[in-house]
Amino acid sequence: MKRSPILGAYAVAYLLFLYGPILILPLFAFNDSRIVAFPLSGFTTQWFGEMWADANLRKALGNSLIIALSTATISTALGIFAARSSVRYRWPGKAVVMGMIMVPLVLPEMIVAMALLVVLLTIGVPLSIFTIILGHVLICMPFAVAILTSAFQSLDKSLEEAALDLGETQISTFQLIVLPLVMPGILSAFLITFTISIDEFIIANFLGKGDPILSVYIFGQFRFPAKVPSMLALGTLLVLFSICMLAIAEYFRRRGIAKTGGKDSGGFL
Amino acid sequence: MTSEKPTMIEMRDVHKYYGDYHALRGINGTIRAGEFFSLLGPSGCGKTTLLRTIAGFEDISGGMIMIDGKNMAGVPANVRPTNMVFQSYAIFPHLTVAQNVGFGLRRDPRPKAEKQREVDEALEMVGLKGYGNRAAHALSGGQRQRVALARALILKPKVLLLDEPLSALDKKMREQMQMELIKLQRQVGITFILVTHDQEEALVMSDRIAVMFEGGIAQLADPETLYRRPNSRQVADFIGTMNFMPAKIVAETGDLVEVDSQGFGHVTLQGSQCMGTPGSNGSSIGFRPETLTILFENQQAVDRESMATVEEVVYYGDMTYYDVRIDGMTSPVRISMRNVFGRPVLDIGNRARVAWSPGALVLFR
Ligand SMILES: Nc1ncnc2c1ncn2[C@@H]1O[C@H](COP(=O)(O)OP(=O)(O)O)[C@@H](O)[C@H]1O
Ligand SMILES: [Mg+2]
């Protein structure tokens, strides 16, 4: 069957529109000019050096790493409990509870951020990095639970029964059989929630006390034209970092599928 | 025929409910030590459920299961003297073949080398010598099953439970594994309980068979008794093929029952040939296709002889199935005949002499 050339052109235009701007990022990050405009004027790594020299930026990066690591750890751990119990056990109100966990996926983040802010202020919780983590866990949980649910679902129940049958206890069976087999899912949930948290802006902006946070800081720096090139350098690094994280997550997900001999039912990449 | 062996498993009025669903409805029966026992029945009759209650994966809702003289109430699966070969084989995909087989020895305090030797022996026993270092997820179906067997047998359980272990294999492989399983069972002497929906498989492999329908055991007997003396039409229908003809009981004197039946006329049957509650009506007689013989040329009937008309011929190479209508019968009956070189196969419409024997009839009432 012959496809219309219009479809091909549409696909190319779509991809260009989507990824073109991201390609511009490294282009100007290495461009030897403070003004972000064509034509390019030469190659430099000056902006990367300038970026690293910025003490506030280093502080923001540190804070963001703390937030992202905590968020990823907490939401993955909570996700394990939720996914396991939703896949393996029956309890009253399960559908409602699991639905509620997934709701932040479709709620505007703005609403989540405002609602959280109002509640936190009302009950008198001081804003801090901790409150940002709280908000991030909320929006990361749906992703963690979705990934982990599919990991636990692909686990054959008789594997656990076989381990019990061969003399192991419930706890050792979980350690020896369940954990290793869902580990790819756990890693992939961890990496994806980490990635979501590290560049999240709205909640970080609303629920922070003013400590520098990477996304908020970058946004602020864009007001000063002189700072833009070094922010582009930072952006380049972040893009690279995100690609690495997603690739690693996908690698583990696929390896998990290959190992358990299951069928690939789609993923993030 | 097996001599009387000591009891290994005793089931007394075992009930199991899944919510409102009554999956096991009063199971009674005894499984003897060292026998090859099968649970046979159509899909959904509760075979797996019964096996899982013996293994300890399901609690029973009523009754009692004793294994080797001990009541199993409240005894979890990991301390019961049973091991299971799962229908899906449940091979641990992240471990090697040897790690799978040796899994049950993890808590065994003996030195590593000794356990390793046992793993090697178990692998050799199931024909997987030298496969120890292979990744388990890369095995074929037949090999997985052997790993599952070795893994379960290495713990030397008192009872090995097998849930439809051969149903995923193709016909050739299945027949080969049937023979291997029989040999293996004789070699290790462990009580095997096999779940299957394949009556042929059960007949071939088992010392005794429990035929199950709808959560209950319909008949528990050795294969020959099940085949020759099924205790109900349902069992007779499920195991092999049986012809049924309406019949009327005319007289009962002591152990003898006199029956009037279509085509066969007046016959006298022994009490052992009569199934069902004495005294009830609605009788029929049943007989297997191979208990009738078509007589050729000057062959003589050993017992009785009737005339019949051939209505259908199905040629199978080594066998021919004839549907014949014996004079006086309102419907045809099936006869299976082994083909003999040089003897003609009859045609539809031919008249034939049919030899039969009252001793091969079973009365259901
Ligand atoms: N965990 C369960 N929950 C509810 N019903 C079940 C469960 N397991 C089995 N059943 C039901 O019990 C009946 C017997 O099942 P099973 O023992 O698996 O049959 P078989 O192995 O003979 O095919 C079936 O009707 C099945 O649907
Ligand atoms: Mg079953």
XYZ file of C-alpha atoms and ligand atoms in Angstrom:
662
model
C 0.000 0.000 0.000
C 1.284 3.422 -0.873
C 1.170 6.035 1.849
C 0.440 9.640 1.124
C 3.605 11.812 1.208
C 1.630 14.317 3.256
C 1.649 11.919 6.212
C 5.437 11.667 6.064
C 5.816 15.429 5.888
C 3.442 15.788 8.816
C 5.499 13.355 10.906
C 8.724 15.216 10.127
C 7.179 18.593 10.942
C 5.779 17.222 14.171
C 9.119 15.853 15.306
C 10.923 19.062 14.343
C 8.493 21.161 16.317
C 8.822 18.846 19.305
C 12.563 18.360 19.386
C 13.880 21.342 17.416
C 13.914 23.670 20.437
C 15.715 21.064 22.486
C 18.373 20.826 19.772
C 18.782 24.613 19.902
C 19.715 24.300 23.556
C 23.172 22.710 23.133
C 23.732 24.791 20.009
C 23.679 28.046 21.935
C 25.239 26.523 25.015
C 28.448 26.170 23.023
C 28.045 29.423 21.067
C 30.638 32.098 21.705
C 28.184 34.973 22.208
C 26.003 36.295 25.007
C 23.244 36.997 22.549
C 21.074 34.061 21.700
C 20.628 34.618 17.976
C 21.805 33.329 14.633
C 24.308 33.424 13.062
C 26.482 31.393 15.446
C 29.753 33.086 16.248
C 32.116 30.299 17.362
C 32.676 27.451 19.782
C 33.225 27.905 23.533
C 32.837 26.005 26.804
C 32.895 29.265 28.723
C 29.202 29.054 29.741
C 29.665 25.714 31.437
C 32.467 27.203 33.523
C 30.404 30.272 34.349
C 27.488 28.090 35.317
C 29.579 26.033 37.698
C 31.086 29.133 39.270
C 27.624 30.274 40.382
C 27.389 29.367 44.084
C 23.619 29.877 44.202
C 23.165 27.494 41.337
C 25.233 24.862 43.121
C 23.074 25.360 46.188
C 19.931 25.006 44.054
C 21.261 21.840 42.460
C 22.001 20.403 45.898
C 18.522 21.180 47.171
C 16.914 19.768 44.068
C 18.925 16.567 44.367
C 17.830 16.179 47.977
C 14.215 16.710 46.974
C 14.357 14.388 43.964
C 16.152 11.568 45.794
C 13.762 11.775 48.754
C 10.729 11.944 46.479
C 11.895 8.987 44.414
C 12.675 6.923 47.499
C 9.413 7.676 49.282
C 7.106 7.334 46.291
C 8.775 4.110 45.162
C 8.537 2.618 48.639
C 4.898 3.653 49.060
C 4.255 2.528 45.486
C 5.551 -0.950 46.308
C 3.079 -1.283 49.165
C 0.166 0.056 47.147
C 0.903 -1.968 44.021
C 1.541 -5.196 45.898
C -1.615 -4.970 47.938
C -3.736 -3.982 44.968
C -2.426 -6.859 42.856
C -2.298 -9.611 45.465
C -4.887 -8.900 48.132
C -8.560 -8.086 48.321
C -9.798 -5.434 50.666
C -12.883 -3.254 50.873
C -12.738 0.015 48.961
C -9.702 -1.030 46.945
C -10.962 0.404 43.670
C -11.678 3.768 45.288
C -8.345 3.992 47.079
C -6.346 2.960 44.008
C -8.342 5.441 41.933
C -7.577 8.242 44.389
C -3.867 7.484 44.191
C -4.031 7.918 40.418
C -6.084 11.124 40.457
C -3.147 13.613 40.627
C -2.274 12.350 37.145
C -5.255 14.219 35.716
C -5.537 17.098 38.202
C -3.897 20.352 37.073
C -0.700 20.655 39.068
C -1.640 24.244 39.740
C -4.699 23.093 41.670
C -2.697 20.537 43.629
C -0.109 23.161 44.508
C -2.663 25.777 45.586
C -4.712 23.312 47.597
C -1.642 21.994 49.371
C -0.418 25.498 50.083
C -3.728 26.534 51.620
C -3.920 23.404 53.752
C -0.321 23.634 54.921
C -0.683 27.293 55.855
C -3.973 26.648 57.610
C -2.666 23.856 59.790
C 0.515 25.832 60.378
C 3.150 23.653 58.745
C 6.098 25.882 57.838
C 7.100 25.740 54.183
C 10.428 24.050 53.539
C 12.158 21.535 51.342
C 10.127 18.964 53.212
C 6.798 20.404 52.039
C 8.058 20.346 48.465
C 8.921 16.671 48.866
C 5.406 16.103 50.170
C 3.895 17.679 47.074
C 6.232 15.830 44.762
C 5.414 12.475 46.328
C 1.763 13.212 45.692
C 2.238 13.827 41.978
C 4.840 11.050 41.554
C 2.784 8.304 43.196
C 0.583 7.629 40.140
C 3.652 6.968 38.019
C 5.292 4.766 40.634
C 2.083 2.813 41.238
C 1.406 2.343 37.520
C 4.882 0.986 36.837
C 4.970 -1.197 39.946
C 1.462 -2.558 39.449
C 2.429 -3.832 36.043
C 5.607 -5.314 37.527
C 3.706 -7.159 40.275
C 0.999 -8.237 37.856
C 3.447 -9.959 35.559
C 4.667 -12.027 38.505
C 3.184 -15.554 38.409
C 1.529 -16.290 41.744
C 2.617 -19.906 41.647
C 6.259 -18.778 41.866
C 5.569 -17.573 45.397
C 3.625 -20.706 46.201
C 6.487 -22.818 44.889
C 8.927 -21.061 47.217
C 6.555 -21.579 50.163
C 6.119 -25.193 49.132
C 9.893 -25.648 49.177
C 10.082 -24.532 52.787
C 10.507 -20.747 52.689
C 8.429 -18.391 54.820
C 6.269 -15.540 53.517
C 9.030 -13.070 54.318
C 11.915 -15.016 52.809
C 9.784 -15.728 49.743
C 9.307 -11.995 49.303
C 13.050 -11.448 49.567
C 14.170 -14.367 47.419
C 11.527 -14.435 44.711
C 9.284 -11.370 44.634
C 11.848 -8.613 45.122
C 14.404 -9.825 42.575
C 11.700 -10.360 39.979
C 10.089 -6.931 40.405
C 13.445 -5.170 40.893
C 13.497 -3.866 37.303
C 10.105 -2.310 37.954
C 11.318 -0.805 41.221
C 14.394 0.716 39.578
C 12.350 2.041 36.733
C 9.808 3.588 39.122
C 12.650 5.161 41.102
C 14.321 6.689 38.061
C 11.124 8.033 36.569
C 9.896 9.639 39.792
C 13.365 11.115 40.261
C 13.211 12.632 36.780
C 9.739 14.020 37.347
C 10.734 15.608 40.639
C 13.996 17.186 39.596
C 12.523 19.515 36.976
C 9.132 20.108 38.591
C 8.372 23.835 38.801
C 4.894 24.705 40.039
C 4.892 22.821 43.332
C 8.538 23.710 43.969
C 7.619 27.362 43.473
C 4.438 27.296 45.593
C 5.509 25.133 48.495
C 9.097 26.334 48.891
C 10.230 28.808 51.482
C 12.571 30.518 49.073
C 15.516 28.152 49.251
C 16.975 28.019 45.762
C 15.505 25.102 43.789
C 16.874 24.264 40.370
C 13.748 24.794 38.278
C 12.756 27.949 40.100
C 16.280 29.272 39.962
C 16.602 28.720 36.237
C 13.334 30.518 35.655
C 14.560 33.438 37.730
C 17.866 33.692 35.900
C 16.150 34.052 32.548
C 15.236 37.615 33.499
C 18.919 38.562 33.105
C 19.969 38.264 29.457
C 23.605 37.910 30.473
C 22.762 34.747 32.396
C 20.891 33.037 29.610
C 23.845 31.248 27.952
C 24.940 29.624 31.210
C 21.348 28.530 31.838
C 21.358 26.966 28.361
C 24.533 25.122 29.369
C 22.762 23.866 32.462
C 19.736 22.918 30.361
C 21.958 20.925 28.039
C 23.286 18.937 30.971
C 19.763 18.356 32.284
C 18.558 17.072 28.915
C 21.497 14.666 28.760
C 20.804 13.575 32.302
C 17.090 12.973 31.630
C 17.826 10.936 28.537
C 20.264 8.792 30.508
C 17.763 8.224 33.309
C 14.946 7.228 30.961
C 17.254 4.972 28.977
C 18.410 3.216 32.141
C 14.835 2.843 33.363
C 13.743 1.389 30.037
C 16.737 -0.931 29.972
C 15.778 -2.408 33.327
C 12.146 -2.674 32.353
C 12.971 -4.620 29.193
C 15.514 -6.808 30.927
C 12.877 -7.653 33.509
C 10.487 -8.704 30.775
C 13.114 -10.808 29.025
C 14.056 -12.537 32.262
C 10.575 -13.503 33.284
C 9.746 -14.454 29.711
C 6.728 -12.165 29.656
C 5.273 -10.147 26.798
C 6.142 -6.499 26.276
C 2.984 -4.543 26.965
C 4.397 -1.114 26.239
C 6.492 1.234 28.284
C 7.768 4.759 28.335
C 10.159 4.444 25.433
C -3.063 -55.168 41.299
C -1.616 -53.444 44.351
C -1.461 -55.187 47.669
C -2.799 -53.332 50.728
C -0.345 -50.582 51.628
C -0.469 -48.352 54.698
C -2.511 -45.153 54.512
C -0.664 -41.968 53.550
C -3.507 -39.478 53.170
C -6.942 -39.661 54.632
C -9.667 -37.221 53.634
C -12.795 -37.102 55.740
C -15.792 -35.110 54.582
C -13.630 -32.320 53.164
C -15.540 -29.181 52.152
C -14.261 -26.039 50.531
C -16.177 -22.849 49.875
C -14.959 -19.950 47.756
C -17.339 -17.326 49.055
C -20.723 -18.825 48.204
C -19.323 -21.310 45.732
C -19.172 -24.867 47.079
C -16.018 -26.145 45.342
C -15.483 -29.350 47.367
C -18.623 -31.115 48.568
C -17.697 -33.730 51.103
C -14.602 -35.532 49.850
C -13.923 -38.892 51.471
C -11.092 -41.164 50.508
C -7.811 -42.770 51.366
C -4.564 -42.534 49.453
C -2.053 -45.246 50.243
C 1.664 -44.889 50.775
C 3.712 -45.346 47.624
C 0.821 -45.451 45.199
C 0.365 -43.532 42.003
C -2.979 -41.878 42.594
C -4.896 -39.730 40.109
C -7.629 -37.167 40.497
C -9.558 -37.372 37.245
C -12.479 -35.232 36.181
C -13.687 -32.591 33.770
C -12.361 -29.045 33.996
C -13.805 -27.125 36.946
C -14.779 -30.158 39.032
C -12.405 -29.224 41.857
C -9.310 -31.350 41.211
C -6.858 -28.477 41.592
C -8.732 -27.227 44.639
C -8.441 -30.622 46.324
C -4.749 -30.840 45.462
C -4.161 -27.366 46.858
C -5.923 -28.189 50.108
C -3.618 -31.198 50.466
C -0.577 -28.998 49.726
C -1.772 -26.416 52.243
C -2.310 -23.521 49.824
C -6.028 -23.463 50.603
C -7.701 -23.830 53.980
C -10.574 -26.264 54.086
C -13.994 -25.058 55.188
C -14.938 -28.336 56.819
C -13.776 -31.894 57.399
C -10.266 -33.154 57.938
C -7.146 -34.037 55.980
C -4.588 -36.317 57.581
C -1.167 -36.868 56.059
C 0.929 -39.705 57.426
C -1.265 -39.890 60.492
C -1.127 -36.183 61.329
C -4.049 -33.789 61.121
C -3.067 -31.011 58.731
C -5.448 -28.397 60.151
C -3.461 -25.168 60.600
C -0.250 -26.661 59.215
C 1.134 -24.243 56.583
C 2.404 -25.371 53.186
C 6.063 -24.856 54.002
C 6.072 -27.444 56.770
C 3.826 -30.092 55.182
C 5.546 -33.264 53.960
C 4.306 -32.572 50.445
C 5.858 -30.941 47.415
C 4.157 -29.741 44.306
C 4.828 -29.644 40.595
C 2.787 -26.680 39.409
C 0.771 -26.598 36.235
C 2.854 -23.640 35.035
C 5.935 -25.410 36.489
C 6.732 -22.187 38.419
C 10.430 -22.310 37.596
C 12.200 -19.334 39.197
C 13.253 -17.380 36.092
C 16.053 -15.419 37.723
C 17.918 -18.495 38.933
C 19.947 -21.166 37.178
C 18.714 -24.719 36.772
C 20.895 -25.888 39.661
C 19.735 -23.028 41.908
C 16.143 -23.938 41.122
C 16.651 -27.600 41.913
C 18.619 -26.820 45.073
C 16.172 -24.142 46.259
C 14.553 -26.371 48.869
C 17.951 -27.220 50.367
C 18.681 -23.607 51.299
C 17.787 -24.229 54.912
C 19.540 -27.576 54.998
C 22.570 -27.261 57.340
C 24.677 -29.841 55.502
C 27.923 -28.725 53.768
C 27.634 -27.116 50.369
C 29.475 -29.861 48.498
C 27.079 -32.494 49.768
C 24.054 -30.462 48.710
C 25.664 -29.852 45.337
C 26.040 -33.597 44.892
C 22.385 -34.075 45.665
C 21.414 -31.454 43.111
C 23.543 -33.238 40.509
C 21.916 -36.545 41.376
C 18.445 -35.057 41.110
C 19.276 -33.550 37.729
C 20.615 -36.863 36.520
C 17.482 -38.633 37.734
C 15.277 -36.452 35.514
C 17.635 -36.653 32.553
C 19.100 -33.148 32.828
C 22.673 -34.059 33.701
C 25.017 -31.174 32.899
C 22.237 -28.582 32.635
C 22.937 -27.109 36.091
C 24.454 -23.839 34.943
C 21.846 -23.034 32.319
C 19.562 -20.077 32.876
C 16.161 -21.433 33.820
C 14.210 -19.023 31.640
C 15.849 -20.400 28.506
C 14.551 -23.981 28.908
C 11.967 -25.740 26.752
C 8.617 -26.875 28.164
C 9.715 -30.459 28.696
C 12.940 -29.360 30.370
C 11.109 -26.967 32.686
C 8.932 -29.790 33.783
C 11.932 -31.962 34.561
C 13.442 -29.137 36.598
C 10.166 -28.779 38.498
C 10.179 -32.518 39.204
C 13.785 -32.553 40.384
C 13.169 -29.477 42.541
C 10.206 -31.101 44.258
C 11.757 -34.552 44.662
C 15.057 -33.349 46.116
C 13.301 -32.738 49.440
C 12.207 -36.384 49.516
C 8.603 -35.485 50.334
C 6.171 -38.131 51.517
C 3.760 -37.028 48.814
C 4.423 -35.452 45.427
C 1.540 -33.439 44.021
C 1.342 -32.899 40.266
C -1.221 -30.520 38.762
C -1.823 -31.415 35.104
C 1.932 -31.622 34.559
C 1.670 -32.981 31.033
C -1.137 -30.877 29.602
C 1.209 -28.257 28.119
C 3.268 -30.815 26.196
C 2.630 -32.082 22.676
C 1.292 -35.614 22.216
C 4.608 -37.391 21.621
C 6.359 -35.651 24.475
C 3.367 -36.299 26.715
C 3.408 -40.034 26.091
C 7.136 -40.176 26.687
C 6.805 -38.238 29.956
C 3.979 -40.518 31.085
C 6.322 -43.482 30.881
C 9.144 -41.562 32.546
C 6.890 -40.447 35.386
C 5.744 -44.022 36.017
C 9.345 -45.222 36.103
C 10.389 -42.330 38.321
C 7.584 -43.043 40.761
C 8.572 -46.717 41.027
C 12.203 -45.704 41.492
C 11.628 -43.211 44.325
C 8.643 -44.997 45.855
C 7.004 -41.709 46.873
C 3.221 -41.325 46.826
C 2.308 -39.425 43.650
C -0.994 -37.597 43.315
C -1.643 -36.567 39.741
C -4.381 -34.207 38.627
C -5.561 -34.760 35.081
C -8.630 -34.327 32.910
C -7.341 -36.917 30.448
C -8.927 -40.304 31.221
C -6.420 -42.184 29.084
C -3.534 -40.622 30.971
C -5.109 -41.568 34.285
C -5.745 -45.152 33.189
C -2.200 -45.563 31.870
C -0.396 -44.094 34.856
C -2.344 -44.772 38.005
C -2.589 -47.483 40.604
C -5.895 -45.976 41.659
C -8.073 -43.158 40.382
C -10.640 -40.909 42.009
C -13.154 -39.756 39.407
C -14.514 -36.347 40.378
C -17.618 -34.494 39.291
C -18.848 -31.178 40.649
C -16.778 -31.142 43.794
C -17.317 -34.757 44.810
C -15.658 -38.119 44.216
C -17.979 -40.240 42.083
C -15.863 -43.381 42.192
C -12.493 -44.301 43.661
C -11.027 -47.507 42.282
C -8.219 -49.080 40.306
C -8.225 -48.475 36.539
C -9.562 -51.912 35.657
C -12.520 -51.658 38.001
C -13.268 -48.144 36.792
C -13.239 -49.313 33.232
C -15.081 -52.591 33.638
C -17.379 -51.717 36.521
C -18.068 -47.973 36.485
C -20.541 -47.266 39.262
C -22.654 -44.768 37.340
C -23.468 -43.836 33.786
C -21.646 -40.559 34.346
C -18.398 -42.313 35.244
C -18.886 -44.811 32.417
C -19.361 -41.982 29.958
C -16.313 -40.091 31.177
C -13.954 -43.054 31.013
C -13.717 -44.499 27.527
C -16.807 -45.177 25.444
C -19.812 -47.124 26.625
C -22.987 -48.206 24.861
C -26.210 -47.846 26.815
C -29.467 -49.707 26.209
C -32.755 -49.447 28.081
C -33.407 -52.459 30.303
C -35.992 -53.706 32.775
C -35.359 -55.695 35.930
C -37.734 -58.637 35.973
C -36.607 -60.485 39.068
C -34.031 -60.357 41.849
C -33.103 -63.542 43.652
C -30.327 -63.180 46.175
C -27.222 -61.999 44.317
C -28.719 -62.592 40.886
C -30.625 -59.982 38.911
C -32.690 -60.964 35.908
C -32.951 -58.296 33.259
C -34.939 -57.903 30.085
C -33.147 -55.664 27.610
C -33.588 -54.559 24.045
C -31.767 -56.815 21.641
C -30.082 -58.982 24.247
C -33.359 -60.344 25.552
C -33.426 -62.061 28.906
C -30.095 -62.126 30.781
C -29.055 -62.943 34.340
C -26.461 -60.680 35.945
C -24.318 -61.048 39.082
C -24.784 -58.529 41.881
C -21.278 -57.167 41.171
C -22.480 -56.108 37.717
C -25.295 -54.014 39.126
C -24.638 -50.353 40.023
C -26.777 -47.821 41.814
C -29.232 -48.148 44.648
C -30.952 -51.537 44.752
C -34.657 -51.333 44.133
C -34.694 -48.120 42.090
C -36.170 -47.998 38.604
C -35.125 -46.359 35.315
C -32.558 -48.981 34.453
C -30.180 -49.277 31.557
C -27.417 -51.686 30.697
C -24.017 -50.592 29.454
C -21.210 -52.354 27.631
C -17.862 -51.369 26.144
C -17.392 -51.435 22.337
C -14.659 -54.070 22.532
C -16.792 -56.527 24.526
C -18.807 -57.233 21.377
C -17.236 -59.108 18.490
C -18.332 -59.447 14.898
C -17.998 -63.073 13.847
C -16.482 -63.849 10.465
C -17.165 -66.987 8.395
C -17.116 -70.055 10.596
C -16.065 -68.339 13.856
C -18.208 -69.434 16.785
C -19.475 -67.316 19.659
C -17.996 -68.298 23.028
C -21.146 -67.205 24.822
C -24.159 -65.609 23.110
C -24.759 -64.600 19.520
C -27.161 -62.120 17.878
C -27.801 -60.946 14.327
C -27.198 -57.304 13.401
C -27.073 -54.855 10.488
C -24.024 -52.631 9.872
C -25.056 -48.941 9.801
C -21.710 -47.128 9.907
C -18.061 -48.084 9.384
C -15.124 -45.960 10.617
C -11.730 -47.267 9.566
C -8.756 -46.329 11.798
C -5.966 -48.439 10.302
C -5.333 -50.776 13.193
C -8.975 -50.666 14.314
C -12.374 -50.421 12.702
C -15.377 -48.987 14.521
C -18.729 -50.375 13.471
C -22.083 -48.936 14.431
C -24.427 -51.908 14.194
C -28.076 -52.317 14.997
C -28.662 -55.614 16.745
C -32.025 -57.070 15.799
C -34.593 -55.852 18.296
C -32.681 -52.692 19.315
C -34.081 -49.221 18.527
C -30.630 -47.585 18.187
C -27.231 -48.765 16.966
C -24.348 -49.723 19.253
C -20.657 -49.215 18.659
C -18.309 -52.155 18.277
C -14.543 -51.777 17.998
C -12.670 -54.515 16.172
C -8.944 -54.965 15.779
C -8.203 -55.349 12.071
C -6.618 -58.625 11.065
C -4.618 -59.019 7.885
C -6.604 -60.733 5.162
C -9.965 -60.260 6.835
C -12.409 -58.033 4.981
C -13.827 -54.841 6.461
C -17.623 -54.972 6.361
C -19.720 -52.500 4.423
C -22.736 -50.469 5.442
C -25.858 -52.560 5.040
C -24.089 -55.921 5.544
C -25.663 -58.415 7.892
C -23.340 -59.644 10.622
C -23.275 -62.096 13.485
C -22.345 -60.433 16.783
C -20.919 -62.345 19.749
C -21.497 -60.970 23.244
C -21.400 -62.111 26.824
C -23.722 -61.287 29.763
C -20.624 -61.102 31.993
C -19.463 -57.962 30.193
C -22.706 -56.076 30.791
C -23.173 -53.541 33.554
C -26.582 -52.618 34.909
C -27.172 -49.023 35.977
C -30.289 -48.264 37.956
N -9.575 -18.886 44.223
C -10.813 -19.173 43.770
N -11.834 -18.332 44.009
C -13.086 -18.620 43.570
N -13.416 -19.711 42.888
C -12.452 -20.590 42.614
C -11.093 -20.372 43.036
N -10.345 -21.418 42.623
C -11.189 -22.246 41.969
N -12.448 -21.758 41.975
C -13.621 -22.406 41.377
O -13.733 -23.695 41.897
C -14.070 -24.624 40.890
C -13.070 -25.746 40.837
O -11.866 -25.229 40.375
P -10.586 -26.139 40.169
O -10.293 -26.891 41.405
O -9.493 -25.279 39.655
O -11.068 -27.129 39.019
P -10.232 -28.167 38.157
O -8.821 -28.150 38.597
O -10.895 -29.478 38.394
O -10.407 -27.742 36.743
C -14.170 -23.844 39.597
O -15.522 -23.589 39.330
C -13.432 -22.572 39.891
O -13.997 -21.501 39.181
Mg -7.060 -27.577 37.509
